[in-house]
mmCIF file with all atom_site columns, C-alpha atoms and ligand atoms in Angstrom:
data_model
loop_
_atom_site.group_PDB
_atom_site.id
_atom_site.type_symbol
_atom_site.label_atom_id
_atom_site.label_alt_id
_atom_site.label_comp_id
_atom_site.label_asym_id
_atom_site.label_entity_id
_atom_site.label_seq_id
_atom_site.pdbx_PDB_ins_code
_atom_site.Cartn_x
_atom_site.Cartn_y
_atom_site.Cartn_z
_atom_site.occupancy
_atom_site.B_iso_or_equiv
_atom_site.pdbx_formal_charge
_atom_site.auth_seq_id
_atom_site.auth_comp_id
_atom_site.auth_asym_id
_atom_site.auth_atom_id
_atom_site.pdbx_PDB_model_num
ATOM   1   C  CA  . MET A 1 1   ? -34.251 -32.768 5.108   1.00 0.00 ? 1   MET A CA  1
ATOM   2   C  CA  . LYS A 1 2   ? -37.979 -32.584 4.549   1.00 0.00 ? 2   LYS A CA  1
ATOM   3   C  CA  . SER A 1 3   ? -39.218 -31.707 1.112   1.00 0.00 ? 3   SER A CA  1
ATOM   4   C  CA  . GLU A 1 4   ? -40.976 -28.415 0.567   1.00 0.00 ? 4   GLU A CA  1
ATOM   5   C  CA  . LEU A 1 5   ? -44.164 -30.365 -0.013  1.00 0.00 ? 5   LEU A CA  1
ATOM   6   C  CA  . GLU A 1 6   ? -43.903 -32.081 3.364   1.00 0.00 ? 6   GLU A CA  1
ATOM   7   C  CA  . ILE A 1 7   ? -43.297 -28.751 5.078   1.00 0.00 ? 7   ILE A CA  1
ATOM   8   C  CA  . PHE A 1 8   ? -46.307 -27.270 3.366   1.00 0.00 ? 8   PHE A CA  1
ATOM   9   C  CA  . ARG A 1 9   ? -48.575 -30.220 4.123   1.00 0.00 ? 9   ARG A CA  1
ATOM   10  C  CA  . GLU A 1 10  ? -47.620 -30.070 7.775   1.00 0.00 ? 10  GLU A CA  1
ATOM   11  C  CA  . TYR A 1 11  ? -48.390 -26.387 7.851   1.00 0.00 ? 11  TYR A CA  1
ATOM   12  C  CA  . ILE A 1 12  ? -51.768 -26.950 6.186   1.00 0.00 ? 12  ILE A CA  1
ATOM   13  C  CA  . ARG A 1 13  ? -52.601 -29.665 8.698   1.00 0.00 ? 13  ARG A CA  1
ATOM   14  C  CA  . GLN A 1 14  ? -51.594 -27.531 11.684  1.00 0.00 ? 14  GLN A CA  1
ATOM   15  C  CA  . ARG A 1 15  ? -53.753 -24.671 10.474  1.00 0.00 ? 15  ARG A CA  1
ATOM   16  C  CA  . GLY A 1 16  ? -56.669 -26.926 9.697   1.00 0.00 ? 16  GLY A CA  1
ATOM   17  C  CA  . LEU A 1 17  ? -56.679 -25.712 6.109   1.00 0.00 ? 17  LEU A CA  1
ATOM   18  C  CA  . ARG A 1 18  ? -57.938 -27.661 3.157   1.00 0.00 ? 18  ARG A CA  1
ATOM   19  C  CA  . ARG A 1 19  ? -55.368 -29.511 1.079   1.00 0.00 ? 19  ARG A CA  1
ATOM   20  C  CA  . THR A 1 20  ? -55.779 -28.640 -2.579  1.00 0.00 ? 20  THR A CA  1
ATOM   21  C  CA  . PRO A 1 21  ? -53.869 -30.122 -5.521  1.00 0.00 ? 21  PRO A CA  1
ATOM   22  C  CA  . GLU A 1 22  ? -53.836 -26.657 -7.047  1.00 0.00 ? 22  GLU A CA  1
ATOM   23  C  CA  . ARG A 1 23  ? -51.651 -25.155 -4.296  1.00 0.00 ? 23  ARG A CA  1
ATOM   24  C  CA  . GLU A 1 24  ? -49.273 -28.084 -4.441  1.00 0.00 ? 24  GLU A CA  1
ATOM   25  C  CA  . GLU A 1 25  ? -48.956 -27.658 -8.181  1.00 0.00 ? 25  GLU A CA  1
ATOM   26  C  CA  . ILE A 1 26  ? -48.057 -23.999 -7.685  1.00 0.00 ? 26  ILE A CA  1
ATOM   27  C  CA  . LEU A 1 27  ? -45.511 -24.918 -5.035  1.00 0.00 ? 27  LEU A CA  1
ATOM   28  C  CA  . GLN A 1 28  ? -43.861 -27.513 -7.248  1.00 0.00 ? 28  GLN A CA  1
ATOM   29  C  CA  . GLN A 1 29  ? -43.646 -25.076 -10.106 1.00 0.00 ? 29  GLN A CA  1
ATOM   30  C  CA  . ILE A 1 30  ? -41.887 -22.575 -7.841  1.00 0.00 ? 30  ILE A CA  1
ATOM   31  C  CA  . PHE A 1 31  ? -39.336 -25.117 -6.639  1.00 0.00 ? 31  PHE A CA  1
ATOM   32  C  CA  . GLU A 1 32  ? -38.602 -26.404 -10.114 1.00 0.00 ? 32  GLU A CA  1
ATOM   33  C  CA  . THR A 1 33  ? -36.127 -23.649 -10.918 1.00 0.00 ? 33  THR A CA  1
ATOM   34  C  CA  . HIS A 1 34  ? -34.384 -21.222 -8.640  1.00 0.00 ? 34  HIS A CA  1
ATOM   35  C  CA  . GLU A 1 35  ? -35.546 -18.114 -10.317 1.00 0.00 ? 35  GLU A CA  1
ATOM   36  C  CA  . HIS A 1 36  ? -36.849 -14.891 -9.021  1.00 0.00 ? 36  HIS A CA  1
ATOM   37  C  CA  . PHE A 1 37  ? -40.404 -14.696 -10.166 1.00 0.00 ? 37  PHE A CA  1
ATOM   38  C  CA  . ASP A 1 38  ? -43.448 -12.510 -10.050 1.00 0.00 ? 38  ASP A CA  1
ATOM   39  C  CA  . VAL A 1 39  ? -47.091 -13.481 -10.139 1.00 0.00 ? 39  VAL A CA  1
ATOM   40  C  CA  . ASP A 1 40  ? -47.494 -12.828 -13.868 1.00 0.00 ? 40  ASP A CA  1
ATOM   41  C  CA  . GLY A 1 41  ? -44.496 -14.975 -14.783 1.00 0.00 ? 41  GLY A CA  1
ATOM   42  C  CA  . LEU A 1 42  ? -45.569 -17.812 -12.524 1.00 0.00 ? 42  LEU A CA  1
ATOM   43  C  CA  . TYR A 1 43  ? -49.088 -17.633 -13.910 1.00 0.00 ? 43  TYR A CA  1
ATOM   44  C  CA  . LEU A 1 44  ? -47.731 -17.957 -17.463 1.00 0.00 ? 44  LEU A CA  1
ATOM   45  C  CA  . ARG A 1 45  ? -45.528 -20.916 -16.563 1.00 0.00 ? 45  ARG A CA  1
ATOM   46  C  CA  . LEU A 1 46  ? -48.456 -22.727 -14.978 1.00 0.00 ? 46  LEU A CA  1
ATOM   47  C  CA  . LYS A 1 47  ? -50.725 -21.960 -17.923 1.00 0.00 ? 47  LYS A CA  1
ATOM   48  C  CA  . GLN A 1 48  ? -48.149 -23.356 -20.337 1.00 0.00 ? 48  GLN A CA  1
ATOM   49  C  CA  . LYS A 1 49  ? -48.269 -26.590 -18.376 1.00 0.00 ? 49  LYS A CA  1
ATOM   50  C  CA  . GLY A 1 50  ? -52.004 -26.705 -18.719 1.00 0.00 ? 50  GLY A CA  1
ATOM   51  C  CA  . ALA A 1 51  ? -52.731 -25.950 -15.055 1.00 0.00 ? 51  ALA A CA  1
ATOM   52  C  CA  . LYS A 1 52  ? -56.102 -24.438 -14.322 1.00 0.00 ? 52  LYS A CA  1
ATOM   53  C  CA  . VAL A 1 53  ? -55.215 -21.695 -11.883 1.00 0.00 ? 53  VAL A CA  1
ATOM   54  C  CA  . SER A 1 54  ? -56.245 -18.108 -11.511 1.00 0.00 ? 54  SER A CA  1
ATOM   55  C  CA  . LYS A 1 55  ? -54.003 -15.247 -10.482 1.00 0.00 ? 55  LYS A CA  1
ATOM   56  C  CA  . ALA A 1 56  ? -56.138 -14.806 -7.373  1.00 0.00 ? 56  ALA A CA  1
ATOM   57  C  CA  . SER A 1 57  ? -55.426 -18.366 -6.292  1.00 0.00 ? 57  SER A CA  1
ATOM   58  C  CA  . ILE A 1 58  ? -51.703 -17.818 -6.927  1.00 0.00 ? 58  ILE A CA  1
ATOM   59  C  CA  . TYR A 1 59  ? -51.762 -14.752 -4.679  1.00 0.00 ? 59  TYR A CA  1
ATOM   60  C  CA  . ARG A 1 60  ? -53.516 -16.706 -1.958  1.00 0.00 ? 60  ARG A CA  1
ATOM   61  C  CA  . ALA A 1 61  ? -51.092 -19.622 -2.252  1.00 0.00 ? 61  ALA A CA  1
ATOM   62  C  CA  . LEU A 1 62  ? -48.080 -17.269 -2.111  1.00 0.00 ? 62  LEU A CA  1
ATOM   63  C  CA  . ARG A 1 63  ? -49.313 -15.798 1.185   1.00 0.00 ? 63  ARG A CA  1
ATOM   64  C  CA  . LEU A 1 64  ? -49.330 -19.298 2.632   1.00 0.00 ? 64  LEU A CA  1
ATOM   65  C  CA  . PHE A 1 65  ? -45.864 -20.157 1.286   1.00 0.00 ? 65  PHE A CA  1
ATOM   66  C  CA  . LEU A 1 66  ? -44.552 -16.897 2.724   1.00 0.00 ? 66  LEU A CA  1
ATOM   67  C  CA  . ASP A 1 67  ? -46.163 -17.595 6.044   1.00 0.00 ? 67  ASP A CA  1
ATOM   68  C  CA  . CYS A 1 68  ? -44.544 -21.001 6.402   1.00 0.00 ? 68  CYS A CA  1
ATOM   69  C  CA  . GLY A 1 69  ? -41.141 -19.662 5.334   1.00 0.00 ? 69  GLY A CA  1
ATOM   70  C  CA  . LEU A 1 70  ? -40.756 -21.505 2.028   1.00 0.00 ? 70  LEU A CA  1
ATOM   71  C  CA  . ILE A 1 71  ? -40.431 -18.373 -0.055  1.00 0.00 ? 71  ILE A CA  1
ATOM   72  C  CA  . ARG A 1 72  ? -39.655 -14.730 0.529   1.00 0.00 ? 72  ARG A CA  1
ATOM   73  C  CA  . GLU A 1 73  ? -40.532 -11.464 -1.082  1.00 0.00 ? 73  GLU A CA  1
ATOM   74  C  CA  . VAL A 1 74  ? -37.791 -9.532  -2.829  1.00 0.00 ? 74  VAL A CA  1
ATOM   75  C  CA  . ASP A 1 75  ? -38.159 -5.895  -3.661  1.00 0.00 ? 75  ASP A CA  1
ATOM   76  C  CA  . PHE A 1 76  ? -36.521 -4.973  -6.961  1.00 0.00 ? 76  PHE A CA  1
ATOM   77  C  CA  . SER A 1 77  ? -38.061 -1.495  -6.763  1.00 0.00 ? 77  SER A CA  1
ATOM   78  C  CA  . ASP A 1 78  ? -39.944 -1.860  -10.017 1.00 0.00 ? 78  ASP A CA  1
ATOM   79  C  CA  . GLY A 1 79  ? -43.375 -1.363  -8.558  1.00 0.00 ? 79  GLY A CA  1
ATOM   80  C  CA  . HIS A 1 80  ? -44.343 -4.954  -7.850  1.00 0.00 ? 80  HIS A CA  1
ATOM   81  C  CA  . TRP A 1 81  ? -43.209 -7.798  -5.664  1.00 0.00 ? 81  TRP A CA  1
ATOM   82  C  CA  . HIS A 1 82  ? -40.937 -10.552 -6.778  1.00 0.00 ? 82  HIS A CA  1
ATOM   83  C  CA  . TYR A 1 83  ? -40.511 -13.787 -4.933  1.00 0.00 ? 83  TYR A CA  1
ATOM   84  C  CA  . GLU A 1 84  ? -38.010 -16.564 -4.638  1.00 0.00 ? 84  GLU A CA  1
ATOM   85  C  CA  . TYR A 1 85  ? -37.865 -19.781 -2.736  1.00 0.00 ? 85  TYR A CA  1
ATOM   86  C  CA  . ILE A 1 86  ? -35.539 -19.844 0.224   1.00 0.00 ? 86  ILE A CA  1
ATOM   87  C  CA  . TYR A 1 87  ? -36.138 -23.272 1.663   1.00 0.00 ? 87  TYR A CA  1
ATOM   88  C  CA  . GLY A 1 88  ? -33.082 -25.420 0.902   1.00 0.00 ? 88  GLY A CA  1
ATOM   89  C  CA  . HIS A 1 89  ? -31.360 -22.455 -0.683  1.00 0.00 ? 89  HIS A CA  1
ATOM   90  C  CA  . GLY A 1 90  ? -28.829 -20.640 1.473   1.00 0.00 ? 90  GLY A CA  1
ATOM   91  C  CA  . PRO A 1 91  ? -29.307 -17.034 2.516   1.00 0.00 ? 91  PRO A CA  1
ATOM   92  C  CA  . HIS A 1 92  ? -27.974 -14.742 -0.145  1.00 0.00 ? 92  HIS A CA  1
ATOM   93  C  CA  . CYS A 1 93  ? -27.951 -11.150 -1.271  1.00 0.00 ? 93  CYS A CA  1
ATOM   94  C  CA  . HIS A 1 94  ? -28.625 -9.523  -4.599  1.00 0.00 ? 94  HIS A CA  1
ATOM   95  C  CA  . LEU A 1 95  ? -26.684 -7.290  -6.916  1.00 0.00 ? 95  LEU A CA  1
ATOM   96  C  CA  . ARG A 1 96  ? -29.026 -5.630  -9.366  1.00 0.00 ? 96  ARG A CA  1
ATOM   97  C  CA  . CYS A 1 97  ? -28.111 -3.762  -12.524 1.00 0.00 ? 97  CYS A CA  1
ATOM   98  C  CA  . LEU A 1 98  ? -30.128 -0.555  -12.811 1.00 0.00 ? 98  LEU A CA  1
ATOM   99  C  CA  . SER A 1 99  ? -29.799 -0.557  -16.556 1.00 0.00 ? 99  SER A CA  1
ATOM   100 C  CA  . CYS A 1 100 ? -30.551 -4.101  -17.798 1.00 0.00 ? 100 CYS A CA  1
ATOM   101 C  CA  . GLY A 1 101 ? -32.115 -5.524  -14.645 1.00 0.00 ? 101 GLY A CA  1
ATOM   102 C  CA  . GLN A 1 102 ? -29.657 -8.420  -14.339 1.00 0.00 ? 102 GLN A CA  1
ATOM   103 C  CA  . ILE A 1 103 ? -29.625 -10.016 -10.883 1.00 0.00 ? 103 ILE A CA  1
ATOM   104 C  CA  . VAL A 1 104 ? -26.498 -11.581 -9.418  1.00 0.00 ? 104 VAL A CA  1
ATOM   105 C  CA  . GLU A 1 105 ? -26.758 -13.583 -6.234  1.00 0.00 ? 105 GLU A CA  1
ATOM   106 C  CA  . PHE A 1 106 ? -23.914 -13.574 -3.752  1.00 0.00 ? 106 PHE A CA  1
ATOM   107 C  CA  . GLU A 1 107 ? -23.298 -14.747 -0.229  1.00 0.00 ? 107 GLU A CA  1
ATOM   108 C  CA  . GLU A 1 108 ? -22.039 -12.415 2.427   1.00 0.00 ? 108 GLU A CA  1
ATOM   109 C  CA  . PRO A 1 109 ? -20.519 -14.133 5.455   1.00 0.00 ? 109 PRO A CA  1
ATOM   110 C  CA  . GLY A 1 110 ? -20.718 -10.896 7.454   1.00 0.00 ? 110 GLY A CA  1
ATOM   111 C  CA  . LEU A 1 111 ? -24.518 -10.838 7.415   1.00 0.00 ? 111 LEU A CA  1
ATOM   112 C  CA  . PRO A 1 112 ? -25.173 -13.474 10.087  1.00 0.00 ? 112 PRO A CA  1
ATOM   113 C  CA  . LEU A 1 113 ? -22.879 -11.464 12.374  1.00 0.00 ? 113 LEU A CA  1
ATOM   114 C  CA  . LEU A 1 114 ? -24.777 -8.278  11.635  1.00 0.00 ? 114 LEU A CA  1
ATOM   115 C  CA  . GLN A 1 115 ? -28.008 -10.098 12.339  1.00 0.00 ? 115 GLN A CA  1
ATOM   116 C  CA  . GLU A 1 116 ? -26.728 -11.306 15.697  1.00 0.00 ? 116 GLU A CA  1
ATOM   117 C  CA  . ARG A 1 117 ? -25.537 -7.848  16.624  1.00 0.00 ? 117 ARG A CA  1
ATOM   118 C  CA  . LEU A 1 118 ? -28.874 -6.223  15.735  1.00 0.00 ? 118 LEU A CA  1
ATOM   119 C  CA  . ALA A 1 119 ? -30.794 -8.872  17.636  1.00 0.00 ? 119 ALA A CA  1
ATOM   120 C  CA  . ARG A 1 120 ? -28.680 -8.268  20.730  1.00 0.00 ? 120 ARG A CA  1
ATOM   121 C  CA  . GLN A 1 121 ? -28.640 -4.515  20.458  1.00 0.00 ? 121 GLN A CA  1
ATOM   122 C  CA  . TYR A 1 122 ? -32.370 -4.008  19.913  1.00 0.00 ? 122 TYR A CA  1
ATOM   123 C  CA  . GLY A 1 123 ? -33.763 -7.161  21.459  1.00 0.00 ? 123 GLY A CA  1
ATOM   124 C  CA  . TYR A 1 124 ? -35.231 -8.205  18.122  1.00 0.00 ? 124 TYR A CA  1
ATOM   125 C  CA  . ARG A 1 125 ? -35.894 -11.656 16.840  1.00 0.00 ? 125 ARG A CA  1
ATOM   126 C  CA  . ILE A 1 126 ? -34.819 -11.120 13.235  1.00 0.00 ? 126 ILE A CA  1
ATOM   127 C  CA  . ALA A 1 127 ? -37.042 -12.867 10.709  1.00 0.00 ? 127 ALA A CA  1
ATOM   128 C  CA  . ASP A 1 128 ? -35.364 -11.693 7.548   1.00 0.00 ? 128 ASP A CA  1
ATOM   129 C  CA  . LEU A 1 129 ? -32.359 -9.637  6.615   1.00 0.00 ? 129 LEU A CA  1
ATOM   130 C  CA  . GLN A 1 130 ? -31.835 -8.640  3.027   1.00 0.00 ? 130 GLN A CA  1
ATOM   131 C  CA  . LEU A 1 131 ? -29.097 -6.767  1.324   1.00 0.00 ? 131 LEU A CA  1
ATOM   132 C  CA  . GLU A 1 132 ? -29.670 -5.436  -2.118  1.00 0.00 ? 132 GLU A CA  1
ATOM   133 C  CA  . VAL A 1 133 ? -26.906 -3.655  -3.953  1.00 0.00 ? 133 VAL A CA  1
ATOM   134 C  CA  . LYS A 1 134 ? -27.720 -1.590  -7.015  1.00 0.00 ? 134 LYS A CA  1
ATOM   135 C  CA  . GLY A 1 135 ? -25.339 -0.531  -9.720  1.00 0.00 ? 135 GLY A CA  1
ATOM   136 C  CA  . TYR A 1 136 ? -24.348 -1.124  -13.312 1.00 0.00 ? 136 TYR A CA  1
ATOM   137 C  CA  . CYS A 1 137 ? -22.993 -4.427  -14.628 1.00 0.00 ? 137 CYS A CA  1
ATOM   138 C  CA  . SER A 1 138 ? -19.816 -4.465  -16.766 1.00 0.00 ? 138 SER A CA  1
ATOM   139 C  CA  . PRO A 1 139 ? -21.553 -4.758  -20.184 1.00 0.00 ? 139 PRO A CA  1
ATOM   140 C  CA  . CYS A 1 140 ? -23.839 -1.853  -19.287 1.00 0.00 ? 140 CYS A CA  1
ATOM   141 C  CA  . GLN A 1 141 ? -20.875 0.247   -18.150 1.00 0.00 ? 141 GLN A CA  1
ATOM   142 C  CA  . ALA A 1 142 ? -19.128 -0.462  -21.453 1.00 0.00 ? 142 ALA A CA  1
ATOM   143 C  CA  . GLU A 1 143 ? -22.233 0.590   -23.329 1.00 0.00 ? 143 GLU A CA  1
ATOM   144 C  CA  . GLN A 1 144 ? -22.480 3.793   -21.366 1.00 0.00 ? 144 GLN A CA  1
ATOM   145 C  CA  . GLN A 1 145 ? -18.917 4.640   -22.306 1.00 0.00 ? 145 GLN A CA  1
ATOM   146 C  CA  . ASP A 1 146 ? -19.613 4.100   -25.989 1.00 0.00 ? 146 ASP A CA  1
ATOM   147 C  CA  . ASP A 1 147 ? -22.230 6.850   -26.063 1.00 0.00 ? 147 ASP A CA  1
HETATM 148 ZN ZN1 . ZN  B 2 .   ? -26.598 -4.312  -16.923 1.00 0.00 ? 1   ZN  B ZN1 1
HETATM 149 ZN ZN1 . ZN  B 2 .   ? -32.187 -14.551 -4.965  1.00 0.00 ? 2   ZN  B ZN1 1
#
């Protein structure tokens, strides 16, 4: 399997874009941990490492990573976009606690079947299928009962 860096470099070459060490640094930071992240959090992590990046350049880099399929946007309905890397990480869904914000990842074997069915039924080429389930985690439920 190609590394995320190889994928990205190929993409840059195909598009005739300039290769910058800054973008590669951002990419490596993203692939260091499988965490859901937002621009502010990523910016902080890079700053702590002494990287000289601006938020604007992070936004621009993220658009490129999205476009070549290395990361995806996840909507946690809190008013801004979160991201996570998907390359080398199997498709998965999210359970999100509405009280504490905890995210649990799970795999749903039925989803590829649903995707196939939708593609057939509507003649779509499906690029992304996400399932997000919202609720309350056990500790939060226990807390609610205490009140
Ligand atoms: Zn909770
Ligand atoms: Zn995830």
